[in-house]
């Protein structure tokens, strides 16, 4: 559970002051719910994310208000420091399916001795009930060779989950080792050509 207090002030100056006090600005939204601006304790929120991941489902207890079961719909991080600036929380309705993205973790890349393992898709978009949201999906590339690839359709997914990502989209492939190209003849003579133009002037 994460405790929240109602935001009585809005604007960038108020938000910056809240962050100096180790608070995270947030909005609680949901069907039939009045959008509510709150402040969360940054340490409590960090602990939830570290323990349960970015699709964590947890309770937000608003001071002098209701307690809602929520999931993070959107999160805004600082660009230069490891700090959460703002989050949008979606209240979970009973029986309502959610659309979320789940990280894809590549296993046994170190076992591919020939070629370069290239992951082209990092997250899978799915729709399912909150209780069915996994922390991650995994793909094993240990049996792949140069030229092989795995697509979204190769990922093992529970039957209660609907995959929204394109089934034919590439997730990971094994590429041939890159070879450095030698310096071309044009590049080698370019300084001389520039010099000739300067002399002509």
Coordinates of C-alpha atoms in Angstrom, one line a residue:
X1 CA 0.0 0.0 0.0
X2 CA 1.2 3.5 -0.8
X3 CA -0.1 6.5 1.2
X4 CA -1.2 9.6 -0.6
X5 CA -2.2 13.1 0.3
X6 CA -4.4 15.5 -1.7
X7 CA -2.5 18.1 -3.7
X8 CA -3.7 21.5 -2.7
X9 CA -1.3 23.4 -5.0
X10 CA -0.5 22.9 -8.7
X11 CA 2.1 24.3 -11.1
X12 CA 5.8 23.7 -11.6
X13 CA 6.9 25.5 -8.5
X14 CA 4.7 23.5 -6.3
X15 CA 5.7 20.3 -8.0
X16 CA 9.4 21.1 -7.6
X17 CA 8.9 21.9 -3.9
X18 CA 7.1 18.5 -3.5
X19 CA 10.0 16.7 -5.1
X20 CA 12.5 18.4 -2.8
X21 CA 10.3 16.9 0.0
X22 CA 10.7 13.4 -1.5
X23 CA 7.2 13.4 -2.9
X24 CA 5.9 12.3 -6.3
X25 CA 3.1 14.2 -8.0
X26 CA 0.4 11.8 -9.3
X27 CA -3.1 11.7 -10.7
X28 CA -5.7 9.0 -9.9
X29 CA -8.1 8.3 -12.8
X30 CA -10.7 5.7 -13.5
X31 CA -14.2 5.0 -14.9
X32 CA -16.7 6.7 -12.6
X33 CA -13.9 8.2 -10.6
X34 CA -13.3 11.9 -10.3
X35 CA -9.7 12.6 -11.4
X36 CA -7.8 13.3 -8.2
X37 CA -4.4 15.0 -7.9
X38 CA -2.3 13.6 -5.1
X39 CA 1.2 13.4 -3.7
X40 CA 2.9 10.0 -3.1
X41 CA 5.8 9.1 -0.9
X42 CA 8.7 8.5 -3.3
X43 CA 10.3 5.8 -1.1
X44 CA 7.1 3.8 -0.9
X45 CA 6.6 4.1 -4.7
X46 CA 10.2 3.0 -5.4
X47 CA 9.8 0.0 -3.1
X48 CA 6.6 -1.1 -5.0
X49 CA 8.3 -0.8 -8.4
X50 CA 11.5 -2.6 -7.3
X51 CA 9.4 -5.5 -5.8
X52 CA 6.6 -5.8 -8.4
X53 CA 7.8 -4.1 -11.5
X54 CA 6.3 -1.4 -13.7
X55 CA 3.0 -3.2 -14.0
X56 CA 2.6 -3.4 -10.2
X57 CA -0.9 -3.5 -8.8
X58 CA -1.2 -1.9 -5.4
X59 CA -3.5 0.1 -3.1
X60 CA -3.3 3.9 -2.8
X61 CA -4.8 5.2 0.4
X62 CA -5.8 8.8 0.0
X63 CA -5.6 10.7 3.3
X64 CA -9.1 11.5 4.5
X65 CA -10.4 9.7 1.4
X66 CA -10.9 6.4 -0.2
X67 CA -8.4 3.5 -0.9
X68 CA -8.2 2.5 -4.5
X69 CA -6.5 -0.5 -6.2
X70 CA -4.5 0.9 -9.0
X71 CA -1.9 0.2 -11.8
X72 CA 0.5 2.7 -13.2
X73 CA -0.8 3.9 -16.6
X74 CA 2.1 6.3 -17.3
X75 CA 5.3 7.2 -15.6
X76 CA 7.5 10.2 -16.2
X77 CA 11.2 10.0 -15.2
X78 CA 13.9 12.7 -14.9
X79 CA 16.3 12.7 -17.8
X80 CA 19.6 13.3 -15.9
X81 CA 19.0 11.7 -12.6
X82 CA 17.2 8.5 -11.4
X83 CA 14.1 10.1 -10.1
X84 CA 10.3 9.6 -10.8
X85 CA 8.7 13.0 -11.5
X86 CA 5.1 12.2 -12.1
X87 CA 2.8 9.2 -12.5
X88 CA -0.7 8.6 -13.7
X89 CA -2.6 5.9 -11.8
X90 CA -5.5 4.0 -13.2
X91 CA -8.1 2.6 -10.8
X92 CA -8.8 -1.1 -11.5
X93 CA -12.5 -2.0 -11.9
X94 CA -13.6 -5.5 -11.0
X95 CA -13.6 -7.7 -14.1
X96 CA -12.0 -5.0 -16.3
X97 CA -9.2 -6.1 -18.7
X98 CA -6.2 -3.9 -19.0
X99 CA -3.9 -3.1 -21.9
X100 CA -0.2 -3.1 -20.8
X101 CA 3.3 -3.6 -22.1
X102 CA 5.4 -6.3 -20.5
X103 CA 9.2 -6.5 -20.9
X104 CA 10.8 -9.3 -23.0
X105 CA 13.9 -10.9 -21.5
X106 CA 16.3 -12.7 -23.8
X107 CA 17.8 -15.9 -22.3
X108 CA 21.1 -17.7 -23.1
X109 CA 22.5 -15.1 -25.5
X110 CA 25.9 -16.0 -24.2
X111 CA 25.5 -19.5 -25.6
X112 CA 25.3 -18.3 -29.2
X113 CA 28.9 -18.7 -30.2
X114 CA 28.6 -17.6 -33.8
X115 CA 26.9 -14.3 -34.8
X116 CA 25.6 -11.3 -32.9
X117 CA 22.3 -11.6 -30.9
X118 CA 20.2 -8.5 -31.8
X119 CA 17.0 -7.8 -29.8
X120 CA 14.6 -5.6 -31.9
X121 CA 11.5 -5.7 -29.6
X122 CA 11.8 -5.0 -25.9
X123 CA 8.2 -5.1 -24.8
X124 CA 5.0 -7.0 -25.7
X125 CA 1.7 -5.3 -25.7
X126 CA -1.1 -7.4 -24.2
X127 CA -4.6 -7.3 -22.9
X128 CA -5.7 -9.3 -19.9
X129 CA -7.2 -9.2 -16.4
X130 CA -4.9 -7.5 -13.8
X131 CA -4.3 -10.8 -12.0
X132 CA -2.9 -12.4 -15.1
X133 CA -0.2 -9.7 -15.9
X134 CA 3.2 -11.3 -15.9
X135 CA 6.3 -9.4 -14.8
X136 CA 8.1 -10.4 -18.0
X137 CA 8.1 -12.7 -21.0
X138 CA 11.2 -14.8 -21.9
X139 CA 12.7 -16.1 -25.2
X140 CA 15.5 -18.6 -25.3
X141 CA 18.0 -18.0 -28.1
X142 CA 20.5 -20.8 -27.2
X143 CA 19.5 -22.9 -30.3
X144 CA 19.6 -20.0 -32.8
X145 CA 22.3 -19.7 -35.5
X146 CA 23.3 -17.0 -37.9
X147 CA 20.2 -16.0 -39.9
X148 CA 17.7 -17.3 -37.4
X149 CA 15.1 -15.1 -35.8
X150 CA 12.2 -15.3 -33.3
X151 CA 9.0 -13.4 -33.8
X152 CA 6.1 -12.4 -31.4
X153 CA 4.3 -15.6 -32.3
X154 CA 7.2 -17.6 -30.9
X155 CA 6.7 -16.2 -27.4
X156 CA 4.8 -18.6 -25.0
X157 CA 1.8 -16.8 -23.6
X158 CA -0.9 -17.9 -21.2
X159 CA -4.3 -18.6 -22.9
X160 CA -5.9 -15.9 -20.7
X161 CA -3.7 -13.2 -22.3
X162 CA -4.5 -11.6 -25.7
X163 CA -1.4 -10.4 -27.5
X164 CA -1.9 -7.1 -29.3
X165 CA 1.6 -6.8 -30.8
X166 CA 1.9 -7.9 -34.5
X167 CA 2.5 -11.7 -34.5
X168 CA 5.0 -11.5 -37.3
X169 CA 7.1 -8.7 -35.7
X170 CA 10.7 -9.7 -35.1
X171 CA 11.8 -10.0 -31.4
X172 CA 15.4 -11.2 -31.7
X173 CA 17.7 -12.4 -34.5
X174 CA 21.2 -13.6 -34.9
X175 CA 23.3 -11.5 -37.3
X176 CA 26.6 -12.3 -39.0
X177 CA 29.6 -10.6 -37.4
X178 CA 30.2 -7.1 -38.8
X179 CA 33.3 -6.6 -41.0
X180 CA 35.1 -3.2 -41.1
X181 CA 35.1 -1.8 -44.7
X182 CA 38.5 -0.7 -46.0
X183 CA 39.1 3.0 -46.8
X184 CA 37.7 3.7 -50.3
X185 CA 39.8 5.3 -53.0
X186 CA 37.6 8.4 -53.0
X187 CA 38.3 9.0 -49.3
X188 CA 42.0 8.5 -49.9
X189 CA 42.3 11.2 -52.6
X190 CA 39.8 13.7 -51.2
X191 CA 42.4 16.0 -49.5
X192 CA 44.3 16.3 -52.8
X193 CA 41.1 17.3 -54.6
X194 CA 40.4 20.0 -52.0
X195 CA 43.9 21.3 -52.4
X196 CA 43.6 21.5 -56.2
X197 CA 40.3 23.5 -55.8
X198 CA 42.0 26.0 -53.5
X199 CA 45.0 26.4 -56.0
X200 CA 42.5 27.1 -58.8
X201 CA 41.0 29.9 -56.8

